[in-house]
mmCIF file of C-alpha atoms in Angstrom:
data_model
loop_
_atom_site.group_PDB
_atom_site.id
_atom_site.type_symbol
_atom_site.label_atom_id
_atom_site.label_comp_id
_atom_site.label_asym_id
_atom_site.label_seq_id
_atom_site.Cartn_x
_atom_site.Cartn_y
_atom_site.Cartn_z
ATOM 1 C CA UNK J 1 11.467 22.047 -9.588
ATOM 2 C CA UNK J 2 10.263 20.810 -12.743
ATOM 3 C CA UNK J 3 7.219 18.595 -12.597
ATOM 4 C CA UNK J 4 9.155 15.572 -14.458
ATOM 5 C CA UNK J 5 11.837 15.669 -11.661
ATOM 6 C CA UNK J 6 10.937 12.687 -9.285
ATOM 7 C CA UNK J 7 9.843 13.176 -5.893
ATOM 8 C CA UNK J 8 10.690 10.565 -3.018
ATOM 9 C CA UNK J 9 8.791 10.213 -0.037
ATOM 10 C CA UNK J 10 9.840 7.707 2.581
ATOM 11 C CA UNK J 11 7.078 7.009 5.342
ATOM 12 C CA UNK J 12 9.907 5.235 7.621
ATOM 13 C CA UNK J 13 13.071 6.436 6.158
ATOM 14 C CA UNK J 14 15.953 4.617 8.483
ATOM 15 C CA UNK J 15 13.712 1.040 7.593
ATOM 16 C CA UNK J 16 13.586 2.251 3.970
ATOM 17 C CA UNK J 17 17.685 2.718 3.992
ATOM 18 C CA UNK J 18 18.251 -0.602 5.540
ATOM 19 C CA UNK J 19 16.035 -2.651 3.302
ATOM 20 C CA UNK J 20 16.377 -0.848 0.153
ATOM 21 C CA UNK J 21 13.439 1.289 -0.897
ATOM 22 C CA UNK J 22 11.423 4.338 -1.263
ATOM 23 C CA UNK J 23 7.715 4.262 -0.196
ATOM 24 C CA UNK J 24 6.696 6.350 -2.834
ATOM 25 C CA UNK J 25 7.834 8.312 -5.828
ATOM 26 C CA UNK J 26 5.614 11.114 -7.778
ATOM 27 C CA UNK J 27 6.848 11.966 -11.608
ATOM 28 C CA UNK J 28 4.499 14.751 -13.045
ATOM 29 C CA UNK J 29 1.254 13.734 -11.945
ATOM 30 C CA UNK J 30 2.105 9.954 -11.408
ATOM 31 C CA UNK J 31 2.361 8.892 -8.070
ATOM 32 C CA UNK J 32 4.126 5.009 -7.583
ATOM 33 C CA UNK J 33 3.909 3.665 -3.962
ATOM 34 C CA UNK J 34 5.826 0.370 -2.850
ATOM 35 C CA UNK J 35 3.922 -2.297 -1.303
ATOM 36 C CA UNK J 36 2.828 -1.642 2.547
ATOM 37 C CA UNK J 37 2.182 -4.169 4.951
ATOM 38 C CA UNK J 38 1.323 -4.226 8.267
ATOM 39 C CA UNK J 39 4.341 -3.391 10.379
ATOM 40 C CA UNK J 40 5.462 -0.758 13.147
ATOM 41 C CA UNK J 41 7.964 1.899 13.117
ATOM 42 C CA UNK J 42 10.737 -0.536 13.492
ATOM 43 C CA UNK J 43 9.791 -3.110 11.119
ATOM 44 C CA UNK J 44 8.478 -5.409 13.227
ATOM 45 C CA UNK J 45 5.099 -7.129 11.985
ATOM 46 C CA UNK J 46 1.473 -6.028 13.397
ATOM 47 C CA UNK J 47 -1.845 -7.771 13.871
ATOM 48 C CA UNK J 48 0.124 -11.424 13.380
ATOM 49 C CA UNK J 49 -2.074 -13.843 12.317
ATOM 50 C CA UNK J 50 -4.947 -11.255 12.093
ATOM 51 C CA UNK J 51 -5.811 -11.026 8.241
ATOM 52 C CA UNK J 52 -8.153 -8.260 8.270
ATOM 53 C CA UNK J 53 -6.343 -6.463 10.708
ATOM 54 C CA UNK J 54 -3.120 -6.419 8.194
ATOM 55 C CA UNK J 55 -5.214 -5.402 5.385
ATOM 56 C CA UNK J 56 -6.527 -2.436 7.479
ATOM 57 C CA UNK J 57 -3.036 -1.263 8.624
ATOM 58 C CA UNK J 58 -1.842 -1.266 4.983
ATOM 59 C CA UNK J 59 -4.401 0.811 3.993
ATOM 60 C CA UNK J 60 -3.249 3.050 6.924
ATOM 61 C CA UNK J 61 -0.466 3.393 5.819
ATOM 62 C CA UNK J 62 -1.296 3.906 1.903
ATOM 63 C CA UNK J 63 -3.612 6.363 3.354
ATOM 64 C CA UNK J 64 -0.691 8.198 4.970
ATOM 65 C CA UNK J 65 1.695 8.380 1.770
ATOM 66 C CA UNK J 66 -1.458 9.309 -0.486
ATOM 67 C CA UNK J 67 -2.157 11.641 1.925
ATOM 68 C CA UNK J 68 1.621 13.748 1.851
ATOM 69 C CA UNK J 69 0.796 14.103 -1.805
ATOM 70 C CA UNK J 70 -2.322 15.538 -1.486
ATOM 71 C CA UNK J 71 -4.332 12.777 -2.616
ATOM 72 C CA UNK J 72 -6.900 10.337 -1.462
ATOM 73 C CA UNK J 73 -7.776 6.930 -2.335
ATOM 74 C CA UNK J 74 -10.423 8.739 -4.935
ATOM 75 C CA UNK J 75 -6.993 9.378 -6.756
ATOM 76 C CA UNK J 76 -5.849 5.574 -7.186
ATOM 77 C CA UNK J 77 -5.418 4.114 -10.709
ATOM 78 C CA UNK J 78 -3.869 1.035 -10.292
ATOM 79 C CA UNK J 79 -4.064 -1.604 -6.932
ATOM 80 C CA UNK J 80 -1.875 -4.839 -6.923
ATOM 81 C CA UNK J 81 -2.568 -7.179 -3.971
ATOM 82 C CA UNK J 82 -0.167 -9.769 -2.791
ATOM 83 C CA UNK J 83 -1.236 -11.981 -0.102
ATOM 84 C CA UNK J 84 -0.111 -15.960 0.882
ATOM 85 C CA UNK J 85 -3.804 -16.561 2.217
ATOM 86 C CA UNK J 86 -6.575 -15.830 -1.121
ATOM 87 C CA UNK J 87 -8.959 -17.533 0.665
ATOM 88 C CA UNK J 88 -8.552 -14.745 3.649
ATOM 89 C CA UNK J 89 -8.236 -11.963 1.228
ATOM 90 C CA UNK J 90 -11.652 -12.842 -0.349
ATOM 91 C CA UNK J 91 -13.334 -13.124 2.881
ATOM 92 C CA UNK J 92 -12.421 -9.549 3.487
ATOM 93 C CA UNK J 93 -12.554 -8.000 0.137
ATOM 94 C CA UNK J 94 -15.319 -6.385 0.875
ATOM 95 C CA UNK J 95 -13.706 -4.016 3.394
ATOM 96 C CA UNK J 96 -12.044 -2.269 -0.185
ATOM 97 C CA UNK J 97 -15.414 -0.674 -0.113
ATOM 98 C CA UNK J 98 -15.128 1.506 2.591
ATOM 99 C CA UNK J 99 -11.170 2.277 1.168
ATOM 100 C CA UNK J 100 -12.776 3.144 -2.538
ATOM 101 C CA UNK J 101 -16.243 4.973 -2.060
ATOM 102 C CA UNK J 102 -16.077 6.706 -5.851
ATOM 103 C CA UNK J 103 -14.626 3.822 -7.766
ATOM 104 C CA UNK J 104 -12.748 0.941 -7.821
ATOM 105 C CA UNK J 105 -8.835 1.243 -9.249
ATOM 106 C CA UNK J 106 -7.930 -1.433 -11.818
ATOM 107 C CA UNK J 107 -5.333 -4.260 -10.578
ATOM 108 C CA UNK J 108 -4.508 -7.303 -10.062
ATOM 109 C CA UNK J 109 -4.967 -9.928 -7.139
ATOM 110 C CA UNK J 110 -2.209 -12.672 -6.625
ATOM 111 C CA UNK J 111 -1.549 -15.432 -4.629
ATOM 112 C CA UNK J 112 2.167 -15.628 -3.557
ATOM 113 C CA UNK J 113 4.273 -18.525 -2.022
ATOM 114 C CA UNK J 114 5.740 -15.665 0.890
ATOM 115 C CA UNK J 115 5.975 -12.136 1.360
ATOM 116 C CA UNK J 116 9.419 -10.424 3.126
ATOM 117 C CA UNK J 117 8.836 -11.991 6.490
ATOM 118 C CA UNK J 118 6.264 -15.260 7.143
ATOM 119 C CA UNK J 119 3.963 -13.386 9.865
ATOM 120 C CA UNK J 120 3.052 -10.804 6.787
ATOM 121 C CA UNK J 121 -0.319 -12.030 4.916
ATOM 122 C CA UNK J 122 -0.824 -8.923 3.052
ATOM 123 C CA UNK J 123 0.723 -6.133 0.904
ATOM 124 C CA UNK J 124 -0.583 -3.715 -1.314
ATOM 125 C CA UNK J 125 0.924 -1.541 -3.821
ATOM 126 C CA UNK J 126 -0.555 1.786 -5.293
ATOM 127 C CA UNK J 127 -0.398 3.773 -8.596
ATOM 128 C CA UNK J 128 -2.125 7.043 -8.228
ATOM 129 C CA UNK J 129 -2.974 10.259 -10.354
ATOM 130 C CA UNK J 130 -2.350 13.436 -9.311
ATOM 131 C CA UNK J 131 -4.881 15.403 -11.251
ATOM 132 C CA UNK J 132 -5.353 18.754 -9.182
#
């Protein structure tokens, strides 16, 4: 397979289908992961209400489609945050600490009027390097 041919990952491929996305997609050494939130298997939203608890089970699941790649946080570029509560997201900023122990990744944090169902306060979406 030639390293410019894409490669899809799905983390929950039947919820993918249905709504219309891959999780992730790795061209050459670049690695692009849609946003995760904090759901279950089935879609259905997690921690509800629970800001810090949604921002821990997106990293979760980051973690998980970094992880099929062979990468690590360590390997993150680029982090865009989405979130309908900024006030709640810069309470627990600080948790990104214990997700990026080498360095921070550049990106962007915005405010947005809703994510893809109301109970969802969080989602973060990835860019990441492949460079071993």
């Amino acid at each position: 397979m030639s390293s410019q041919t894409p490669e899809f990952f799905s983390l929950r491929p039947e919820l993918e289908k249905a709504y219309g996305y891959t999780h992730a997609v790795k061209i050459g050494a670049s690695i692009k992961i849609s946003g995760a939130v904090s759901m279950d298997d089935e879609g259905n939203p997690l921690a509800v209400g629970d800001f810090l608890q949604q921002m821990k089970n997106c990293y979760a699941d980051l973690e998980k489609v970094l992880a099929h790649y062979g990468c690590s946080f360590d390997d993150v570029l680029v982090e865009n945050v989405f979130t309908t509560d900024m006030p709640a997201f810069l309470e627990h900023a600080a948790y990104r600490g214990s997700i990026y122990q080498k360095q921070f990744p550049t990106g962007s944090w915005i405010e947005v009027k809703g994510l893809v169902m109301p109970e969802f306060l969080i989602e973060i979406e990835l860019e990441a390097h492949k460079s071993h």
